[in-house]
Short mmCIF file of C-alpha atoms in Angstrom, two decimals:
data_model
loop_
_atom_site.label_atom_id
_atom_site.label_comp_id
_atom_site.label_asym_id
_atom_site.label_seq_id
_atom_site.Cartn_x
_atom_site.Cartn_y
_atom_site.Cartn_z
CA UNK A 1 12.52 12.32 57.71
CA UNK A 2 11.99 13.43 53.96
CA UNK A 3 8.81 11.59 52.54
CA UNK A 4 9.77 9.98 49.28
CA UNK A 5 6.80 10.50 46.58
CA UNK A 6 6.46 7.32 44.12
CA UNK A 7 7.75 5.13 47.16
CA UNK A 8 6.62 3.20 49.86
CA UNK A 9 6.93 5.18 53.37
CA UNK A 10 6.38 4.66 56.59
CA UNK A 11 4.19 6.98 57.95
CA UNK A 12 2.79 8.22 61.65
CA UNK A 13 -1.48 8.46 61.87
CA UNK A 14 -1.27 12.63 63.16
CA UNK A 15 -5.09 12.95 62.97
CA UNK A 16 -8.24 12.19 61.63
CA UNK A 17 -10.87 13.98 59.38
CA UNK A 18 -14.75 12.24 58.48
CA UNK A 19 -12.66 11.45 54.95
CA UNK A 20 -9.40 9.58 56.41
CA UNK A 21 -6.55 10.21 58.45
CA UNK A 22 -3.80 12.72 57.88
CA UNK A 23 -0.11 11.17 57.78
CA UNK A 24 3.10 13.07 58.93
CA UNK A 25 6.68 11.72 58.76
CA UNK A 26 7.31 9.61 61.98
CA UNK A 27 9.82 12.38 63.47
CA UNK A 28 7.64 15.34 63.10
CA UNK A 29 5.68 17.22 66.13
CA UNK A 30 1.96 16.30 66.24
CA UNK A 31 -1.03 18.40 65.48
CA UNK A 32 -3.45 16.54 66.83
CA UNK A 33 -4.42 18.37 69.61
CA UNK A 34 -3.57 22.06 67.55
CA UNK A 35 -6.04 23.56 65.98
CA UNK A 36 -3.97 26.87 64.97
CA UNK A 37 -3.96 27.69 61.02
CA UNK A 38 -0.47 27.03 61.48
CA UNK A 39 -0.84 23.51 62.12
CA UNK A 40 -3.46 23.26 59.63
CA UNK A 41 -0.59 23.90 56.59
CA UNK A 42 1.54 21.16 58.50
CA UNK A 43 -2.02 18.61 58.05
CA UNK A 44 0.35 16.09 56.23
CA UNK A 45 -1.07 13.41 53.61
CA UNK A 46 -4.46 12.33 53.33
CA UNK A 47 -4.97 8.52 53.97
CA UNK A 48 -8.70 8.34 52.16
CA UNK A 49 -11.36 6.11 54.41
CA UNK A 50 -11.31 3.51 52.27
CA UNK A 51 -7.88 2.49 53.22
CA UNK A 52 -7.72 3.39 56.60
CA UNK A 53 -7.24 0.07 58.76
CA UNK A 54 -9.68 -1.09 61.15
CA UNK A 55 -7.95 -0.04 64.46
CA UNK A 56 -6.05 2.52 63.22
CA UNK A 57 -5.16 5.21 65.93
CA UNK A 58 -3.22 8.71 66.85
CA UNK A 59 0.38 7.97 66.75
CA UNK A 60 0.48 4.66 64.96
CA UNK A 61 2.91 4.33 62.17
CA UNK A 62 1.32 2.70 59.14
CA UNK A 63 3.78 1.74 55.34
CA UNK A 64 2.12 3.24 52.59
CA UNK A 65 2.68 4.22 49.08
CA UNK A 66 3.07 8.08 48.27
CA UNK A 67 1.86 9.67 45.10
CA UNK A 68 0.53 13.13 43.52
CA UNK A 69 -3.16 13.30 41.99
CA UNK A 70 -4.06 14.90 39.28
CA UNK A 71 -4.23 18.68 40.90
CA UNK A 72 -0.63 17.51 42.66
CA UNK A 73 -1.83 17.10 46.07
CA UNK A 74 0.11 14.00 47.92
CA UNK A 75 -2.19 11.09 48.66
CA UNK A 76 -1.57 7.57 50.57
CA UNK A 77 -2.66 4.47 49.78
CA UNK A 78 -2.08 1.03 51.79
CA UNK A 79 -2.09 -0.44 47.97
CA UNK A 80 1.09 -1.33 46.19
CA UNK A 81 2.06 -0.57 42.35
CA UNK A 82 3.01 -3.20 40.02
CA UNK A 83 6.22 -0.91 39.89
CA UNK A 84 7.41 2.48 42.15
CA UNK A 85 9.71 5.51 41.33
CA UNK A 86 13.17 4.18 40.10
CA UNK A 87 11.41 0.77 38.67
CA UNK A 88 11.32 -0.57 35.31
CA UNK A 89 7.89 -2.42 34.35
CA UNK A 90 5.84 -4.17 31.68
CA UNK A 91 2.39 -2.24 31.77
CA UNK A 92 -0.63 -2.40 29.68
CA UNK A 93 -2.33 0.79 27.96
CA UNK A 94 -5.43 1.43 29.39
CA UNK A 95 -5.94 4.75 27.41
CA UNK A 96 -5.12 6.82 25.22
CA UNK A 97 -5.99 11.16 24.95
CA UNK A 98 -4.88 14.69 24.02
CA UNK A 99 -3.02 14.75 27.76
CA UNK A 100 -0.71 11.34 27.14
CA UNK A 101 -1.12 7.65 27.45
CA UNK A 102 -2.36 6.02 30.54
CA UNK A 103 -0.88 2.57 31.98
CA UNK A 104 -2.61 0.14 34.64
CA UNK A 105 0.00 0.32 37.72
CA UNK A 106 -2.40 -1.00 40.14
CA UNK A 107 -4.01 1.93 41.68
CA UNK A 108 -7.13 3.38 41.33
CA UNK A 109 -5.48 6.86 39.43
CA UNK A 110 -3.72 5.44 36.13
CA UNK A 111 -0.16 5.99 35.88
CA UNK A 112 0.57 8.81 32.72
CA UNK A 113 2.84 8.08 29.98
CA UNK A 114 3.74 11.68 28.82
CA UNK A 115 3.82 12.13 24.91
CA UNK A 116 7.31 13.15 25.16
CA UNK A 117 8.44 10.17 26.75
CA UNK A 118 7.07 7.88 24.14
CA UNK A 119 9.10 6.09 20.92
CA UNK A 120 5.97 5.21 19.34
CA UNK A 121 2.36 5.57 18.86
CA UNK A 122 0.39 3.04 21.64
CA UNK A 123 -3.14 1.71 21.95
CA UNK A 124 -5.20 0.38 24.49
CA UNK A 125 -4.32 -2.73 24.94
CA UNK A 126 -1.21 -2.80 23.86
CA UNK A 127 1.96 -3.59 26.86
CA UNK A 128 5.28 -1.37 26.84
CA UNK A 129 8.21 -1.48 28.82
CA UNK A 130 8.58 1.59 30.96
CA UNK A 131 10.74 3.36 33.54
CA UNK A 132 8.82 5.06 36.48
CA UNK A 133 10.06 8.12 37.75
CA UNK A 134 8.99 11.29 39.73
CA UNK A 135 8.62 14.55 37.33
CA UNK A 136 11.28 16.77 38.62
CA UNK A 137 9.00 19.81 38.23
CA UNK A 138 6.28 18.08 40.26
CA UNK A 139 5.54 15.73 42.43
CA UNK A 140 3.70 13.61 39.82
CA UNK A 141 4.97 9.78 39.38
CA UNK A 142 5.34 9.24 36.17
CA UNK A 143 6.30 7.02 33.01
CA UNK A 144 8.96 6.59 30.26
CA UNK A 145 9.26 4.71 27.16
CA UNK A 146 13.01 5.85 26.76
CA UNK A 147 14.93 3.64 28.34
CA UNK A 148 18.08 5.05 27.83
CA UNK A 149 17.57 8.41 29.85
CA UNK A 150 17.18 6.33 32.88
CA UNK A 151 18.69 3.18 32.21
CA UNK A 152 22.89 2.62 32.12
CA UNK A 153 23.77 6.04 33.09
CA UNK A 154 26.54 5.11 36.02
CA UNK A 155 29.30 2.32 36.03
CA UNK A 156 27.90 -1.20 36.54
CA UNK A 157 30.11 -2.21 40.02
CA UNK A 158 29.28 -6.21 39.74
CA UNK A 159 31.42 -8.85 40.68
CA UNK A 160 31.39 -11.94 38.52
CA UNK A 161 28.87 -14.69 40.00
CA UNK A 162 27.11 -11.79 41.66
CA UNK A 163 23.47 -12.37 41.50
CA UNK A 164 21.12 -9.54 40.19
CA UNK A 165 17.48 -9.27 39.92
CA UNK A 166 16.49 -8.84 35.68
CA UNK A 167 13.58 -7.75 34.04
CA UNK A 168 13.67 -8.91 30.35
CA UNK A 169 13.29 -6.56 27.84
CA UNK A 170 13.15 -7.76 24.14
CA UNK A 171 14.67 -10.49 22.04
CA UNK A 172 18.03 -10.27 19.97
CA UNK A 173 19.83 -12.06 17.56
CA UNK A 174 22.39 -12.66 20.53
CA UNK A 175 20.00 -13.78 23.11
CA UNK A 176 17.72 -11.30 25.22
CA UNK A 177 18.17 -7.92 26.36
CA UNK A 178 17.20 -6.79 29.98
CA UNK A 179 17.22 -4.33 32.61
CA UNK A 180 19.62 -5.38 35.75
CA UNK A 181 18.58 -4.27 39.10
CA UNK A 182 16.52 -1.13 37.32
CA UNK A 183 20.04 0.63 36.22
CA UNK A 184 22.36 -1.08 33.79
CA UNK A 185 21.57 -3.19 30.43
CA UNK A 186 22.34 -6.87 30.27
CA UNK A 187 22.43 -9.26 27.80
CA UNK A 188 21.41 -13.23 28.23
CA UNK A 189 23.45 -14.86 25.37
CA UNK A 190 21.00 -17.33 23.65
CA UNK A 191 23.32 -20.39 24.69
CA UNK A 192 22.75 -19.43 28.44
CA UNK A 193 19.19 -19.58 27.98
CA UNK A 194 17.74 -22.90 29.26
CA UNK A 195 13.64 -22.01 30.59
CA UNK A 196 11.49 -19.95 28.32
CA UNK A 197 11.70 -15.89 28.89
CA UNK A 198 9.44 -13.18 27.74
CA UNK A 199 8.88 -9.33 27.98
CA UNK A 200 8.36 -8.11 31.17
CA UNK A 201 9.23 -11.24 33.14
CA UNK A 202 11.16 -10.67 36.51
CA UNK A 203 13.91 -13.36 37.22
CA UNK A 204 17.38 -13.81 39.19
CA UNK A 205 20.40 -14.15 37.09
CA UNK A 206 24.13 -13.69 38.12
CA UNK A 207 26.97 -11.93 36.36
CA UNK A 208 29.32 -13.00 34.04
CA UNK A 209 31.08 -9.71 33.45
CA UNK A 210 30.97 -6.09 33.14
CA UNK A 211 31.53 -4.59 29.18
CA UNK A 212 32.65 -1.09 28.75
CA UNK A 213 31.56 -0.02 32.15
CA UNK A 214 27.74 -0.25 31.48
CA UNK A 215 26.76 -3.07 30.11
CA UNK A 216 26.52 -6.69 32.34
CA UNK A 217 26.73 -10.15 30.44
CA UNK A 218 24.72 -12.70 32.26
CA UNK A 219 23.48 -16.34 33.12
CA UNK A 220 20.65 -17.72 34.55
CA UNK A 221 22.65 -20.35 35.95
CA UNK A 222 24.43 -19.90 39.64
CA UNK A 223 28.13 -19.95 39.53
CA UNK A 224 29.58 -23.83 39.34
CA UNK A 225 29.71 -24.44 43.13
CA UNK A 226 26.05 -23.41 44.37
CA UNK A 227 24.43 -24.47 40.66
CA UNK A 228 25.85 -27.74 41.57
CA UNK A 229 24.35 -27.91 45.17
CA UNK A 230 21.16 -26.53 43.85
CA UNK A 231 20.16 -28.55 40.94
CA UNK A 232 21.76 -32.17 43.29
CA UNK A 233 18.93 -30.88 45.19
CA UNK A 234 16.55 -30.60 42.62
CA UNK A 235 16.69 -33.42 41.09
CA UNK A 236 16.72 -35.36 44.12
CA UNK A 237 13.75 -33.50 45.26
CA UNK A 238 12.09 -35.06 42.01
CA UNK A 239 13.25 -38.44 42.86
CA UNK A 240 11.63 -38.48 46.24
CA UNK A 241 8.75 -37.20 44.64
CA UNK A 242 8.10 -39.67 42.07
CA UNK A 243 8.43 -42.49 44.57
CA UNK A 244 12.23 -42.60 44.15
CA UNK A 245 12.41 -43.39 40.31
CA UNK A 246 12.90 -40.31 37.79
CA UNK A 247 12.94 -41.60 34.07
CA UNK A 248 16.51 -39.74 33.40
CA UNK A 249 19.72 -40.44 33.29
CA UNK A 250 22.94 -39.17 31.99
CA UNK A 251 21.90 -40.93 28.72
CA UNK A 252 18.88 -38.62 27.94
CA UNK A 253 18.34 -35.91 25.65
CA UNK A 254 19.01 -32.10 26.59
CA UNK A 255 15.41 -31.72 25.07
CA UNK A 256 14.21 -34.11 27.91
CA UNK A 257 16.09 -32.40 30.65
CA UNK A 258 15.23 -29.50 29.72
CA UNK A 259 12.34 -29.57 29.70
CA UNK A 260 12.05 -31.12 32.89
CA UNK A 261 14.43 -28.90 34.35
CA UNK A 262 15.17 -26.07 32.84
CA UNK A 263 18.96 -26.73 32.69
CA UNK A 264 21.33 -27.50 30.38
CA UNK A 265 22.96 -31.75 30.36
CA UNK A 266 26.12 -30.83 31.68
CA UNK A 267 24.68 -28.80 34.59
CA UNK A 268 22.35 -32.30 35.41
CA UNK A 269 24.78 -34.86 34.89
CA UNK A 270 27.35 -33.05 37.30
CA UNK A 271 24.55 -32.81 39.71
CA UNK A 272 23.71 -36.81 39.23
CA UNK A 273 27.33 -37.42 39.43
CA UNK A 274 27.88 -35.73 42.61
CA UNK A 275 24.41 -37.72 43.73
CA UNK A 276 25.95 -41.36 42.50
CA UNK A 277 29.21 -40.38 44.73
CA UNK A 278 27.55 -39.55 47.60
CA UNK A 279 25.70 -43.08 47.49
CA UNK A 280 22.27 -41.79 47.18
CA UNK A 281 21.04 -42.57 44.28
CA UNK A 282 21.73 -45.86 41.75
CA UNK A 283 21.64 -44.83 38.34
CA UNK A 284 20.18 -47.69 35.50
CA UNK A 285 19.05 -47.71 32.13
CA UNK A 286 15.97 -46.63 33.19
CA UNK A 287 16.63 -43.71 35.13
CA UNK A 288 17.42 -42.93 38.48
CA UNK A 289 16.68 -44.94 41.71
CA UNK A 290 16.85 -43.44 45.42
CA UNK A 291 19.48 -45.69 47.20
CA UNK A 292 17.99 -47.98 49.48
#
C-alpha cells in the first residue's frame, strides 16, 4: 500500500521510540522485533508523543494525516487540515518572508505559499483562495494561488440535477464563480442565488449543464421533484415549530420568504400547494395553519 503524502492514511503502529511511534503501511512486514540496520531504513513515519493515543499498541492501525517538514522528512499527525492535497481552500496569511508566504491550514507547521505560485503581493492577514498540492520534486504539501494550473484541466462528466460539492470563489457580474468538487469551474447565475454566499464558503449545489467541456452551470436549488419534497418539509417543519401557525402564505413577498427560507416564491408556494392537497395544512390570510 503506497502512503499518500498531503492525505489522510491509514496507518499500522510498527514500533515505538521515547519520542512517538513509528507508522508503516498496514501490508508491510514488521520491525518491531528487528533490530538490523536494515530494518532501521524501513523505521516508517514518526507519530510525535504528543499525538500518540492513550492505548495505542504494536500492530494497531491508526488514520492520520501525512506531510513533509521543513528538512522533507514524513511526519503524522492525528490532526486534520482545513484542506489536503487535491483541495481548494480559503486560508488566511499568517506570514510573510524571503522563502514565500505562509497560510494557517490547521497544523502546527504552516502551509507555504511559494512566490511562484502567487498572482499578487499578500499580507498577514489577508485570506486567498488556494489549491493544495504535493511539490512533484518533493514530498512537501504545498499551496497555489493559480487556479487555473490545477483547476478545469479534464472534461467535466456531470449529469444535469447531479449534485456537487462547491467552494465559492469570487463575485461576477453574472452571479458567482466557484470551484466544483476541487476540479472544474462553475458559475451560480445571480437569479439562482436565493441565501447569501461568500469567498471560501463550502455548499451543495446541483448541475444545470456542462459548457464547452469544462465549465458547469449551477443551482443551489435540487432538481423540481426532491426541491419540492424538501422545502414541503421545511416549511412544515416551521409550522410545527411555531405551534402550527407560520405568518406566510402564497400572498407574501419573495423578500419575506426569503429571508425566511432561503428560496425563491415559486419554489414555496409549490411546496404549500402540494401541503394544502395533501390536507395538512389550511392556508388563511394570515398564514398557514397545521390541519387539525
Amino acid at each position: 500500500m503506497e502512503i499518500e503524502v498531503g492525505r489522510m492514511n491509514r496507518l499500522r503502529v510498527d514500533r515505538e521510540v521515547d519520542f512517538g511511534v513509528y507508522l508503516t503501511p498496514i501490508d508491510s512486514p514488521s520491525t518491531a522485533a528487528d533490530d538490523t540496520e536494515e530494518s532501521k531504513k524501513l523505521e516508517g513515519i514518526l507519530l510525535p508523543g504528543r499525538y500518540v493515543p492513550e492505548g495505542l499498541e504494536i500492530d494497531d492501525e491508526i488514520a492520520v494525516f501525512v506531510y513533509a517538514d521543513s528538512e522533507d522528512r514524513l511526519l503524522a499527525t492525528t490532526e486534520t487540515p482545513k484542506a489536503m492535497a487535491g483541495e481548494a481552500a480559503f486560508l488566511r496569511v499568517v506570514a510573510v518572508n524571503r522563502t514565500g508566504t505562509f497560510l494557517d491550514w490547521g497544523l502546527p507547521k504552516d502551509l507555504m505559499l511559494p512566490y511562484g505560485e502567487q498572482k499578487r503581493e499578500l499580507e498577514p492577514g489577508q485570506f486567498c483562495t488556494v489549491f493544495v498540492y504535493k511539490d512533484k520534486y518533493s514530498d512537501r504539501v504545498v499551496a497555489s494561488t493559480r487556479l487555473n494550473r490545477h483547476i478545469g484541466l479534464t472534461t467535466a462528466h456531470y449529469k444535469p440535477g447531479q449534485q456537487v460539492d462547491i467552494m465559492v470563489v469570487a463575485r461576477t457580474d453574472l452571479g458567482h464563480k466557484v470551484i466544483v468538487n476541487n476540479e472544474h469551474w462553475g458559475l451560480l447565475y445571480e437569479n439562482e442565488i436565493f441565501k447569501p454566499l461568500r469567498n471560501g464558503m463550502h455548499t451543495t449545489a446541483w448541475v444545470k449543464k456542462v459548457v464547452n467541456d469544462d465549465k458547469v452551470d449551477l443551482t443551489l436549488s435540487p432538481p423540481i421533484t426532491q426541491r419540492f419534497s424538501t422545502v414541503a418539509d421545511q416549511v412544515l417543519k416551521a409550522i410545527e415549530a411555531n405551534d402550527g401557525f407560520l405568518p406566510l402564505n402564497d400572498k407574501s413577498s419573495p423578500e419575506a420568504i426569503r429571508r425566511r427560507f432561503g428560496i425563491s416564491k415559486r419554489d414555496f408556494k409549490a411546496a404549500v400547494g402540494k401541503l394544502y392537497k395533501l390536507r395538512m395544512i389550511t392556508i388563511k390570510a394570515d398564514g398557514l395553519y397545521i390541519k387539525e
